[in-house]
PDB file of N, CA and C in Angstrom:
ATOM      1  N   MET A 317     -86.889 -15.851 141.878  1.00  0.00           N
ATOM      2  CA  MET A 317     -87.271 -15.092 140.658  1.00  0.00           C
ATOM      3  C   MET A 317     -88.536 -14.286 141.083  1.00  0.00           C
ATOM      4  N   LEU A 318     -88.768 -13.061 140.789  1.00  0.00           N
ATOM      5  CA  LEU A 318     -89.856 -12.296 140.704  1.00  0.00           C
ATOM      6  C   LEU A 318     -90.543 -11.699 139.552  1.00  0.00           C
ATOM      7  N   ALA A 319     -91.914 -11.532 139.848  1.00  0.00           N
ATOM      8  CA  ALA A 319     -92.440 -10.816 138.515  1.00  0.00           C
ATOM      9  C   ALA A 319     -93.716 -10.460 138.777  1.00  0.00           C
ATOM     10  N   THR A 320     -94.070  -9.169 138.477  1.00  0.00           N
ATOM     11  CA  THR A 320     -95.379  -8.563 138.537  1.00  0.00           C
ATOM     12  C   THR A 320     -96.470  -9.277 137.535  1.00  0.00           C
ATOM     13  N   PRO A 321     -97.568  -9.203 137.833  1.00  0.00           N
ATOM     14  CA  PRO A 321     -98.630  -9.789 136.886  1.00  0.00           C
ATOM     15  C   PRO A 321     -98.450  -9.271 135.601  1.00  0.00           C
ATOM     16  N   PRO A 322     -98.315  -8.004 135.220  1.00  0.00           N
ATOM     17  CA  PRO A 322     -98.172  -7.393 133.988  1.00  0.00           C
ATOM     18  C   PRO A 322     -96.808  -7.887 133.441  1.00  0.00           C
ATOM     19  N   LEU A 323     -95.810  -7.969 133.952  1.00  0.00           N
ATOM     20  CA  LEU A 323     -94.538  -8.353 133.605  1.00  0.00           C
ATOM     21  C   LEU A 323     -94.605  -9.794 133.072  1.00  0.00           C
ATOM     22  N   PHE A 324     -95.240 -10.786 133.771  1.00  0.00           N
ATOM     23  CA  PHE A 324     -95.367 -12.113 133.354  1.00  0.00           C
ATOM     24  C   PHE A 324     -96.150 -12.205 132.214  1.00  0.00           C
ATOM     25  N   LEU A 325     -97.247 -11.321 132.145  1.00  0.00           N
ATOM     26  CA  LEU A 325     -98.186 -11.449 130.737  1.00  0.00           C
ATOM     27  C   LEU A 325     -97.355 -10.896 129.764  1.00  0.00           C
ATOM     28  N   GLU A 326     -96.316 -10.003 129.867  1.00  0.00           N
ATOM     29  CA  GLU A 326     -95.512  -9.333 128.954  1.00  0.00           C
ATOM     30  C   GLU A 326     -94.579 -10.636 128.223  1.00  0.00           C
ATOM     31  N   TYR A 327     -94.040 -11.477 129.310  1.00  0.00           N
ATOM     32  CA  TYR A 327     -93.237 -12.624 129.035  1.00  0.00           C
ATOM     33  C   TYR A 327     -94.102 -13.412 128.077  1.00  0.00           C
ATOM     34  N   GLU A 328     -95.226 -13.765 128.372  1.00  0.00           N
ATOM     35  CA  GLU A 328     -96.192 -14.657 127.598  1.00  0.00           C
ATOM     36  C   GLU A 328     -96.363 -14.037 126.215  1.00  0.00           C
ATOM     37  N   ALA A 329     -96.800 -12.786 126.143  1.00  0.00           N
ATOM     38  CA  ALA A 329     -96.830 -12.244 124.738  1.00  0.00           C
ATOM     39  C   ALA A 329     -95.737 -12.227 123.881  1.00  0.00           C
ATOM     40  N   VAL A 330     -94.630 -11.959 124.372  1.00  0.00           N
ATOM     41  CA  VAL A 330     -93.363 -12.068 123.688  1.00  0.00           C
ATOM     42  C   VAL A 330     -93.007 -13.548 123.195  1.00  0.00           C
ATOM     43  N   LEU A 331     -93.152 -14.361 123.954  1.00  0.00           N
ATOM     44  CA  LEU A 331     -92.855 -15.721 123.863  1.00  0.00           C
ATOM     45  C   LEU A 331     -93.797 -16.408 122.710  1.00  0.00           C
ATOM     46  N   LYS A 332     -95.128 -15.756 122.575  1.00  0.00           N
ATOM     47  CA  LYS A 332     -96.039 -16.243 121.688  1.00  0.00           C
ATOM     48  C   LYS A 332     -96.100 -15.658 120.386  1.00  0.00           C
ATOM     49  N   ARG A 333     -95.171 -14.727 120.128  1.00  0.00           N
ATOM     50  CA  ARG A 333     -95.112 -14.029 119.028  1.00  0.00           C
ATOM     51  C   ARG A 333     -94.812 -14.871 117.698  1.00  0.00           C
ATOM     52  N   PRO A 334     -95.360 -14.599 116.618  1.00  0.00           N
ATOM     53  CA  PRO A 334     -94.905 -15.886 115.691  1.00  0.00           C
ATOM     54  C   PRO A 334     -93.498 -15.872 115.185  1.00  0.00           C
ATOM     55  N   GLU A 335     -92.924 -14.854 115.377  1.00  0.00           N
ATOM     56  CA  GLU A 335     -91.436 -14.995 115.232  1.00  0.00           C
ATOM     57  C   GLU A 335     -90.712 -15.518 116.158  1.00  0.00           C
ATOM     58  N   GLN A 336     -91.243 -15.467 117.407  1.00  0.00           N
ATOM     59  CA  GLN A 336     -90.426 -16.111 118.487  1.00  0.00           C
ATOM     60  C   GLN A 336     -90.857 -17.684 118.365  1.00  0.00           C
ATOM     61  N   LEU A 337     -91.935 -18.066 118.192  1.00  0.00           N
ATOM     62  CA  LEU A 337     -92.340 -19.446 117.995  1.00  0.00           C
ATOM     63  C   LEU A 337     -91.564 -19.969 116.770  1.00  0.00           C
ATOM     64  N   ALA A 338     -91.369 -19.372 115.820  1.00  0.00           N
ATOM     65  CA  ALA A 338     -90.780 -19.836 114.606  1.00  0.00           C
ATOM     66  C   ALA A 338     -89.364 -20.102 114.899  1.00  0.00           C
ATOM     67  N   ALA A 339     -88.641 -19.024 115.675  1.00  0.00           N
ATOM     68  CA  ALA A 339     -87.246 -19.161 115.925  1.00  0.00           C
ATOM     69  C   ALA A 339     -86.796 -20.308 116.923  1.00  0.00           C
ATOM     70  N   SER A 340     -87.991 -20.322 117.949  1.00  0.00           N
ATOM     71  CA  SER A 340     -87.681 -21.598 118.994  1.00  0.00           C
ATOM     72  C   SER A 340     -88.058 -22.949 118.440  1.00  0.00           C
ATOM     73  N   GLY A 341     -88.978 -23.041 117.596  1.00  0.00           N
ATOM     74  CA  GLY A 341     -89.603 -24.301 116.962  1.00  0.00           C
ATOM     75  C   GLY A 341     -90.378 -24.942 118.078  1.00  0.00           C
ATOM     76  N   LEU A 342     -90.831 -24.170 118.887  1.00  0.00           N
ATOM     77  CA  LEU A 342     -91.920 -24.342 119.927  1.00  0.00           C
ATOM     78  C   LEU A 342     -93.322 -24.122 119.515  1.00  0.00           C
ATOM     79  N   ALA A 343     -94.379 -24.783 119.845  1.00  0.00           N
ATOM     80  CA  ALA A 343     -95.826 -24.487 119.503  1.00  0.00           C
ATOM     81  C   ALA A 343     -96.276 -23.664 120.946  1.00  0.00           C
ATOM     82  N   ALA A 344     -97.359 -22.949 120.725  1.00  0.00           N
ATOM     83  CA  ALA A 344     -97.907 -22.201 121.731  1.00  0.00           C
ATOM     84  C   ALA A 344     -98.249 -23.112 122.922  1.00  0.00           C
ATOM     85  N   THR A 345     -98.457 -24.020 122.805  1.00  0.00           N
ATOM     86  CA  THR A 345     -98.898 -25.184 123.969  1.00  0.00           C
ATOM     87  C   THR A 345     -97.588 -25.443 124.776  1.00  0.00           C
ATOM     88  N   ASP A 346     -96.565 -25.417 124.072  1.00  0.00           N
ATOM     89  CA  ASP A 346     -95.350 -25.871 124.779  1.00  0.00           C
ATOM     90  C   ASP A 346     -94.817 -24.515 125.608  1.00  0.00           C
ATOM     91  N   VAL A 347     -95.035 -23.355 125.014  1.00  0.00           N
ATOM     92  CA  VAL A 347     -94.618 -22.038 125.841  1.00  0.00           C
ATOM     93  C   VAL A 347     -95.778 -22.017 126.915  1.00  0.00           C
ATOM     94  N   ASP A 348     -96.980 -22.468 126.832  1.00  0.00           N
ATOM     95  CA  ASP A 348     -97.850 -22.462 127.852  1.00  0.00           C
ATOM     96  C   ASP A 348     -97.322 -23.456 129.016  1.00  0.00           C
ATOM     97  N   ALA A 349     -96.974 -24.548 128.750  1.00  0.00           N
ATOM     98  CA  ALA A 349     -96.380 -25.469 129.683  1.00  0.00           C
ATOM     99  C   ALA A 349     -95.173 -24.887 130.344  1.00  0.00           C
ATOM    100  N   ALA A 350     -94.260 -24.287 129.571  1.00  0.00           N
ATOM    101  CA  ALA A 350     -93.007 -23.723 130.307  1.00  0.00           C
ATOM    102  C   ALA A 350     -93.298 -22.676 131.220  1.00  0.00           C
ATOM    103  N   LEU A 351     -94.428 -21.799 130.798  1.00  0.00           N
ATOM    104  CA  LEU A 351     -94.876 -20.587 131.765  1.00  0.00           C
ATOM    105  C   LEU A 351     -95.670 -21.079 132.796  1.00  0.00           C
ATOM    106  N   ASN A 352     -96.245 -22.278 132.793  1.00  0.00           N
ATOM    107  CA  ASN A 352     -96.906 -22.841 133.947  1.00  0.00           C
ATOM    108  C   ASN A 352     -95.753 -23.207 134.856  1.00  0.00           C
ATOM    109  N   ALA A 353     -94.767 -23.760 134.467  1.00  0.00           N
ATOM    110  CA  ALA A 353     -93.719 -24.185 135.229  1.00  0.00           C
ATOM    111  C   ALA A 353     -92.921 -23.023 135.884  1.00  0.00           C
ATOM    112  N   LEU A 354     -92.944 -22.028 135.095  1.00  0.00           N
ATOM    113  CA  LEU A 354     -92.223 -20.934 135.628  1.00  0.00           C
ATOM    114  C   LEU A 354     -92.953 -20.164 136.586  1.00  0.00           C
ATOM    115  N   ALA A 355     -94.307 -20.151 136.317  1.00  0.00           N
ATOM    116  CA  ALA A 355     -95.213 -19.514 137.380  1.00  0.00           C
ATOM    117  C   ALA A 355     -95.289 -20.112 138.690  1.00  0.00           C
ATOM    118  N   ALA A 356     -95.052 -21.289 138.753  1.00  0.00           N
ATOM    119  CA  ALA A 356     -94.759 -21.930 140.088  1.00  0.00           C
ATOM    120  C   ALA A 356     -93.513 -21.579 140.869  1.00  0.00           C
ATOM    121  N   LEU A 357     -92.677 -21.177 140.099  1.00  0.00           N
ATOM    122  CA  LEU A 357     -91.318 -20.889 140.806  1.00  0.00           C
ATOM    123  C   LEU A 357     -91.321 -19.228 141.090  1.00  0.00           C
ATOM    124  N   ILE A 358     -91.879 -18.456 140.498  1.00  0.00           N
ATOM    125  CA  ILE A 358     -91.908 -17.030 140.587  1.00  0.00           C
ATOM    126  C   ILE A 358     -92.617 -16.638 141.843  1.00  0.00           C
ATOM    127  N   GLU A 359     -92.099 -15.689 142.590  1.00  0.00           N
ATOM    128  CA  GLU A 359     -92.586 -14.900 143.609  1.00  0.00           C
ATOM    129  C   GLU A 359     -93.405 -13.759 142.849  1.00  0.00           C
ATOM    130  N   PRO A 360     -94.817 -13.862 142.993  1.00  0.00           N
ATOM    131  CA  PRO A 360     -95.620 -12.649 142.528  1.00  0.00           C
ATOM    132  C   PRO A 360     -95.209 -11.380 143.318  1.00  0.00           C
ATOM    133  N   ILE A 361     -94.986 -10.302 142.634  1.00  0.00           N
ATOM    134  CA  ILE A 361     -94.821  -9.141 143.386  1.00  0.00           C
ATOM    135  C   ILE A 361     -95.830  -7.986 142.791  1.00  0.00           C
ATOM    136  N   GLU A 362     -96.405  -7.347 143.687  1.00  0.00           N
ATOM    137  CA  GLU A 362     -97.471  -6.164 143.396  1.00  0.00           C
ATOM    138  C   GLU A 362     -96.609  -4.941 143.250  1.00  0.00           C
ATOM    139  N   ALA A 363     -96.657  -4.148 142.416  1.00  0.00           N
ATOM    140  CA  ALA A 363     -95.935  -2.775 142.464  1.00  0.00           C
ATOM    141  C   ALA A 363     -96.892  -1.762 142.989  1.00  0.00           C
ATOM    142  N   HIS A 364     -96.357  -1.660 144.276  1.00  0.00           N
ATOM    143  CA  HIS A 364     -97.208  -0.488 145.052  1.00  0.00           C
ATOM    144  C   HIS A 364     -96.725   0.850 144.745  1.00  0.00           C
ATOM    145  N   LEU A 365     -95.376   0.961 144.222  1.00  0.00           N
ATOM    146  CA  LEU A 365     -95.000   2.231 143.968  1.00  0.00           C
ATOM    147  C   LEU A 365     -94.205   2.419 142.502  1.00  0.00           C
ATOM    148  N   SER A 366     -94.519   3.430 141.974  1.00  0.00           N
ATOM    149  CA  SER A 366     -93.866   3.439 140.679  1.00  0.00           C
ATOM    150  C   SER A 366     -92.933   4.860 140.537  1.00  0.00           C
ATOM    151  N   TRP A 367     -91.988   4.709 139.821  1.00  0.00           N
ATOM    152  CA  TRP A 367     -90.840   5.706 139.710  1.00  0.00           C
ATOM    153  C   TRP A 367     -90.721   6.056 138.380  1.00  0.00           C
ATOM    154  N   ARG A 368     -91.761   5.806 137.450  1.00  0.00           N
ATOM    155  CA  ARG A 368     -91.569   6.319 136.313  1.00  0.00           C
ATOM    156  C   ARG A 368     -91.574   7.663 135.727  1.00  0.00           C
ATOM    157  N   PRO A 369     -90.909   7.904 134.746  1.00  0.00           N
ATOM    158  CA  PRO A 369     -89.865   7.343 133.945  1.00  0.00           C
ATOM    159  C   PRO A 369     -88.549   7.339 134.370  1.00  0.00           C
ATOM    160  N   GLN A 370     -87.830   6.154 134.505  1.00  0.00           N
ATOM    161  CA  GLN A 370     -86.358   6.136 134.849  1.00  0.00           C
ATOM    162  C   GLN A 370     -85.524   5.630 133.681  1.00  0.00           C
ATOM    163  N   LEU A 371     -86.171   5.000 132.620  1.00  0.00           N
ATOM    164  CA  LEU A 371     -85.408   4.423 131.659  1.00  0.00           C
ATOM    165  C   LEU A 371     -85.844   4.827 130.322  1.00  0.00           C
ATOM    166  N   ASN A 372     -84.809   4.989 129.366  1.00  0.00           N
ATOM    167  CA  ASN A 372     -85.032   5.311 128.168  1.00  0.00           C
ATOM    168  C   ASN A 372     -85.985   4.613 127.240  1.00  0.00           C
ATOM    169  N   ASP A 373     -86.090   3.169 127.559  1.00  0.00           N
ATOM    170  CA  ASP A 373     -87.073   2.346 126.898  1.00  0.00           C
ATOM    171  C   ASP A 373     -88.159   2.221 127.777  1.00  0.00           C
ATOM    172  N   PRO A 374     -89.594   2.546 127.586  1.00  0.00           N
ATOM    173  CA  PRO A 374     -90.519   2.513 128.462  1.00  0.00           C
ATOM    174  C   PRO A 374     -90.881   0.849 128.539  1.00  0.00           C
ATOM    175  N   ASP A 375     -90.587   0.103 127.729  1.00  0.00           N
ATOM    176  CA  ASP A 375     -90.959  -1.263 127.899  1.00  0.00           C
ATOM    177  C   ASP A 375     -90.170  -1.889 129.005  1.00  0.00           C
ATOM    178  N   ASP A 376     -88.989  -1.419 129.252  1.00  0.00           N
ATOM    179  CA  ASP A 376     -88.103  -1.986 130.263  1.00  0.00           C
ATOM    180  C   ASP A 376     -88.694  -1.392 131.775  1.00  0.00           C
ATOM    181  N   GLU A 377     -89.578  -0.541 131.831  1.00  0.00           N
ATOM    182  CA  GLU A 377     -89.949   0.194 133.247  1.00  0.00           C
ATOM    183  C   GLU A 377     -90.541  -0.821 134.111  1.00  0.00           C
ATOM    184  N   MET A 378     -91.277  -1.804 133.518  1.00  0.00           N
ATOM    185  CA  MET A 378     -92.167  -2.783 134.604  1.00  0.00           C
ATOM    186  C   MET A 378     -90.983  -3.847 134.977  1.00  0.00           C
ATOM    187  N   VAL A 379     -89.981  -3.861 134.349  1.00  0.00           N
ATOM    188  CA  VAL A 379     -88.942  -4.959 134.844  1.00  0.00           C
ATOM    189  C   VAL A 379     -88.146  -4.240 135.855  1.00  0.00           C
ATOM    190  N   LEU A 380     -87.845  -2.979 135.840  1.00  0.00           N
ATOM    191  CA  LEU A 380     -87.271  -2.280 137.074  1.00  0.00           C
ATOM    192  C   LEU A 380     -88.166  -2.264 138.277  1.00  0.00           C
ATOM    193  N   GLU A 381     -89.433  -1.980 137.845  1.00  0.00           N
ATOM    194  CA  GLU A 381     -90.411  -1.774 139.022  1.00  0.00           C
ATOM    195  C   GLU A 381     -90.709  -3.086 139.781  1.00  0.00           C
ATOM    196  N   ALA A 382     -90.550  -4.187 139.088  1.00  0.00           N
ATOM    197  CA  ALA A 382     -90.640  -5.543 139.823  1.00  0.00           C
ATOM    198  C   ALA A 382     -89.472  -5.733 140.656  1.00  0.00           C
ATOM    199  N   ALA A 383     -88.147  -5.296 140.158  1.00  0.00           N
ATOM    200  CA  ALA A 383     -86.992  -5.431 140.841  1.00  0.00           C
ATOM    201  C   ALA A 383     -87.026  -4.761 142.230  1.00  0.00           C
ATOM    202  N   ILE A 384     -87.386  -3.397 141.916  1.00  0.00           N
ATOM    203  CA  ILE A 384     -87.618  -2.506 143.201  1.00  0.00           C
ATOM    204  C   ILE A 384     -88.577  -2.923 144.232  1.00  0.00           C
ATOM    205  N   ASN A 385     -89.916  -3.105 143.751  1.00  0.00           N
ATOM    206  CA  ASN A 385     -90.793  -3.450 144.587  1.00  0.00           C
ATOM    207  C   ASN A 385     -90.440  -4.763 145.385  1.00  0.00           C
ATOM    208  N   GLY A 386     -89.983  -5.800 144.696  1.00  0.00           N
ATOM    209  CA  GLY A 386     -89.584  -7.209 145.090  1.00  0.00           C
ATOM    210  C   GLY A 386     -88.397  -7.164 145.925  1.00  0.00           C
ATOM    211  N   ARG A 387     -87.696  -6.156 146.119  1.00  0.00           N
ATOM    212  CA  ARG A 387     -86.331  -6.024 146.763  1.00  0.00           C
ATOM    213  C   ARG A 387     -85.490  -7.127 146.303  1.00  0.00           C
ATOM    214  N   ALA A 388     -85.484  -7.171 144.866  1.00  0.00           N
ATOM    215  CA  ALA A 388     -84.674  -8.223 144.310  1.00  0.00           C
ATOM    216  C   ALA A 388     -83.123  -8.201 144.707  1.00  0.00           C
ATOM    217  N   ASP A 389     -82.413  -9.335 144.734  1.00  0.00           N
ATOM    218  CA  ASP A 389     -81.137  -9.473 145.144  1.00  0.00           C
ATOM    219  C   ASP A 389     -80.284  -8.952 143.679  1.00  0.00           C
ATOM    220  N   ALA A 390     -80.975  -9.076 142.594  1.00  0.00           N
ATOM    221  CA  ALA A 390     -80.215  -8.673 141.319  1.00  0.00           C
ATOM    222  C   ALA A 390     -81.287  -8.510 140.211  1.00  0.00           C
ATOM    223  N   LEU A 391     -81.129  -7.720 139.279  1.00  0.00           N
ATOM    224  CA  LEU A 391     -82.018  -7.583 138.096  1.00  0.00           C
ATOM    225  C   LEU A 391     -81.012  -8.406 137.052  1.00  0.00           C
ATOM    226  N   VAL A 392     -81.383  -9.653 136.647  1.00  0.00           N
ATOM    227  CA  VAL A 392     -80.658 -10.357 135.653  1.00  0.00           C
ATOM    228  C   VAL A 392     -81.169 -10.132 134.126  1.00  0.00           C
ATOM    229  N   THR A 393     -80.340  -9.711 133.534  1.00  0.00           N
ATOM    230  CA  THR A 393     -80.806  -9.317 132.089  1.00  0.00           C
ATOM    231  C   THR A 393     -79.676  -9.145 131.074  1.00  0.00           C
ATOM    232  N   TYR A 394     -79.942  -9.509 129.931  1.00  0.00           N
ATOM    233  CA  TYR A 394     -78.961  -9.349 128.816  1.00  0.00           C
ATOM    234  C   TYR A 394     -78.825  -7.858 128.370  1.00  0.00           C
ATOM    235  N   ASN A 395     -79.788  -7.028 128.773  1.00  0.00           N
ATOM    236  CA  ASN A 395     -79.923  -5.545 128.447  1.00  0.00           C
ATOM    237  C   ASN A 395     -79.219  -4.600 129.684  1.00  0.00           C
ATOM    238  N   VAL A 396     -78.279  -5.084 130.109  1.00  0.00           N
ATOM    239  CA  VAL A 396     -77.603  -4.248 131.239  1.00  0.00           C
ATOM    240  C   VAL A 396     -77.349  -2.752 131.064  1.00  0.00           C
ATOM    241  N   THR A 397     -77.080  -2.491 129.650  1.00  0.00           N
ATOM    242  CA  THR A 397     -76.798  -1.006 129.389  1.00  0.00           C
ATOM    243  C   THR A 397     -78.233  -0.302 129.490  1.00  0.00           C
ATOM    244  N   HIS A 398     -79.444  -0.946 129.323  1.00  0.00           N
ATOM    245  CA  HIS A 398     -80.489  -0.350 129.504  1.00  0.00           C
ATOM    246  C   HIS A 398     -80.890   0.095 130.951  1.00  0.00           C
ATOM    247  N   PHE A 399     -80.519  -0.516 131.864  1.00  0.00           N
ATOM    248  CA  PHE A 399     -80.558  -0.318 133.343  1.00  0.00           C
ATOM    249  C   PHE A 399     -79.583   0.371 133.966  1.00  0.00           C
ATOM    250  N   ARG A 400     -78.333   0.451 133.365  1.00  0.00           N
ATOM    251  CA  ARG A 400     -77.186   0.747 134.064  1.00  0.00           C
ATOM    252  C   ARG A 400     -77.476   2.318 134.586  1.00  0.00           C
ATOM    253  N   ALA A 401     -78.035   3.336 134.376  1.00  0.00           N
ATOM    254  CA  ALA A 401     -78.051   4.381 134.842  1.00  0.00           C
ATOM    255  C   ALA A 401     -79.051   4.371 136.038  1.00  0.00           C
ATOM    256  N   ALA A 402     -80.082   3.779 136.008  1.00  0.00           N
ATOM    257  CA  ALA A 402     -81.112   3.854 137.016  1.00  0.00           C
ATOM    258  C   ALA A 402     -81.070   2.669 138.024  1.00  0.00           C
ATOM    259  N   ALA A 403     -80.658   1.566 137.950  1.00  0.00           N
ATOM    260  CA  ALA A 403     -80.752   0.541 138.832  1.00  0.00           C
ATOM    261  C   ALA A 403     -79.983   0.908 140.111  1.00  0.00           C
ATOM    262  N   PRO A 404     -78.651   1.499 140.026  1.00  0.00           N
ATOM    263  CA  PRO A 404     -77.925   1.776 141.204  1.00  0.00           C
ATOM    264  C   PRO A 404     -78.707   2.912 142.069  1.00  0.00           C
ATOM    265  N   ARG A 405     -79.420   3.725 141.532  1.00  0.00           N
ATOM    266  CA  ARG A 405     -80.278   4.663 142.269  1.00  0.00           C
ATOM    267  C   ARG A 405     -81.270   3.961 143.329  1.00  0.00           C
ATOM    268  N   PHE A 406     -81.677   2.744 143.105  1.00  0.00           N
ATOM    269  CA  PHE A 406     -82.520   2.095 143.900  1.00  0.00           C
ATOM    270  C   PHE A 406     -81.776   0.866 144.640  1.00  0.00           C
ATOM    271  N   GLY A 407     -80.568   0.937 144.561  1.00  0.00           N
ATOM    272  CA  GLY A 407     -79.714  -0.134 145.211  1.00  0.00           C
ATOM    273  C   GLY A 407     -79.942  -1.478 144.491  1.00  0.00           C
ATOM    274  N   VAL A 408     -80.262  -1.555 143.204  1.00  0.00           N
ATOM    275  CA  VAL A 408     -80.492  -2.894 142.525  1.00  0.00           C
ATOM    276  C   VAL A 408     -79.268  -3.219 141.657  1.00  0.00           C
ATOM    277  N   ARG A 409     -78.627  -4.250 142.043  1.00  0.00           N
ATOM    278  CA  ARG A 409     -77.410  -5.011 141.484  1.00  0.00           C
ATOM    279  C   ARG A 409     -78.000  -5.424 140.048  1.00  0.00           C
ATOM    280  N   LEU A 410     -77.103  -5.183 139.024  1.00  0.00           N
ATOM    281  CA  LEU A 410     -77.370  -5.670 137.761  1.00  0.00           C
ATOM    282  C   LEU A 410     -76.338  -6.808 137.442  1.00  0.00           C
ATOM    283  N   ALA A 411     -76.889  -7.814 136.945  1.00  0.00           N
ATOM    284  CA  ALA A 411     -75.974  -8.866 136.292  1.00  0.00           C
ATOM    285  C   ALA A 411     -76.636  -9.406 135.048  1.00  0.00           C
ATOM    286  N   ARG A 412     -75.760 -10.020 134.371  1.00  0.00           N
ATOM    287  CA  ARG A 412     -76.154 -10.939 133.122  1.00  0.00           C
ATOM    288  C   ARG A 412     -76.461 -12.334 133.498  1.00  0.00           C
ATOM    289  N   PRO A 413     -77.063 -13.077 132.764  1.00  0.00           N
ATOM    290  CA  PRO A 413     -77.291 -14.375 133.230  1.00  0.00           C
ATOM    291  C   PRO A 413     -76.230 -15.280 133.340  1.00  0.00           C
ATOM    292  N   VAL A 414     -75.165 -14.971 132.531  1.00  0.00           N
ATOM    293  CA  VAL A 414     -73.843 -15.806 132.876  1.00  0.00           C
ATOM    294  C   VAL A 414     -73.153 -15.439 134.055  1.00  0.00           C
ATOM    295  N   ASP A 415     -73.276 -14.344 134.600  1.00  0.00           N
ATOM    296  CA  ASP A 415     -72.616 -13.844 135.795  1.00  0.00           C
ATOM    297  C   ASP A 415     -73.326 -14.654 136.966  1.00  0.00           C
ATOM    298  N   ILE A 416     -74.705 -14.842 136.809  1.00  0.00           N
ATOM    299  CA  ILE A 416     -75.219 -15.463 138.042  1.00  0.00           C
ATOM    300  C   ILE A 416     -75.029 -16.977 137.911  1.00  0.00           C
ATOM    301  N   LEU A 417     -75.030 -17.566 136.641  1.00  0.00           N
ATOM    302  CA  LEU A 417     -74.640 -18.951 136.655  1.00  0.00           C
ATOM    303  C   LEU A 417     -73.277 -19.149 136.719  1.00  0.00           C
ATOM    304  N   LEU A 418     -72.329 -18.229 136.708  1.00  0.00           N
ATOM    305  CA  LEU A 418     -70.825 -18.610 137.442  1.00  0.00           C
ATOM    306  C   LEU A 418     -70.989 -18.472 138.727  1.00  0.00           C
ATOM    307  N   GLU A 419     -71.622 -17.528 139.478  1.00  0.00           N
ATOM    308  CA  GLU A 419     -71.770 -17.479 140.799  1.00  0.00           C
ATOM    309  C   GLU A 419     -72.340 -18.775 141.534  1.00  0.00           C
ATOM    310  N   VAL A 420     -73.370 -19.311 140.919  1.00  0.00           N
ATOM    311  CA  VAL A 420     -74.041 -20.413 141.524  1.00  0.00           C
ATOM    312  C   VAL A 420     -73.223 -21.695 141.148  1.00  0.00           C
ATOM    313  N   THR A 421     -72.247 -21.789 140.143  1.00  0.00           N
ATOM    314  CA  THR A 421     -71.455 -22.841 139.989  1.00  0.00           C
ATOM    315  C   THR A 421     -70.334 -22.830 140.844  1.00  0.00           C
ATOM    316  N   LYS A 422     -69.849 -21.765 141.321  1.00  0.00           N
ATOM    317  CA  LYS A 422     -68.773 -21.681 142.238  1.00  0.00           C
ATOM    318  C   LYS A 422     -69.139 -21.919 143.733  1.00  0.00           C
ATOM    319  N   GLN A 423     -70.246 -22.100 144.034  1.00  0.00           N
ATOM    320  CA  GLN A 423     -70.929 -22.373 145.419  1.00  0.00           C
ATOM    321  C   GLN A 423     -70.598 -23.698 145.763  1.00  0.00           C
TER     322      GLN A 423
END
């Protein structure tokens, strides 16, 4: 797993939105604990190059930049359609979470 610092901070901001906390039933301290565990697993990526704009949704740009700069094996997202046009230009494979889980369980 890869993330730039701004992308990781975005994860935190989204997960701590009141509507997200209400939907998940988690407290902000629970989110902090999960993010701390995730931070231990993520390879931090510095975005040296930016190719913006590439996507219709400006909020998705930092996700694509992390994948490109980190030379990711795949960009795993439920929003495959958001990245479908741009990812192949950079040799980034798109996959849904279920695709990756199926690949891992077949090994």
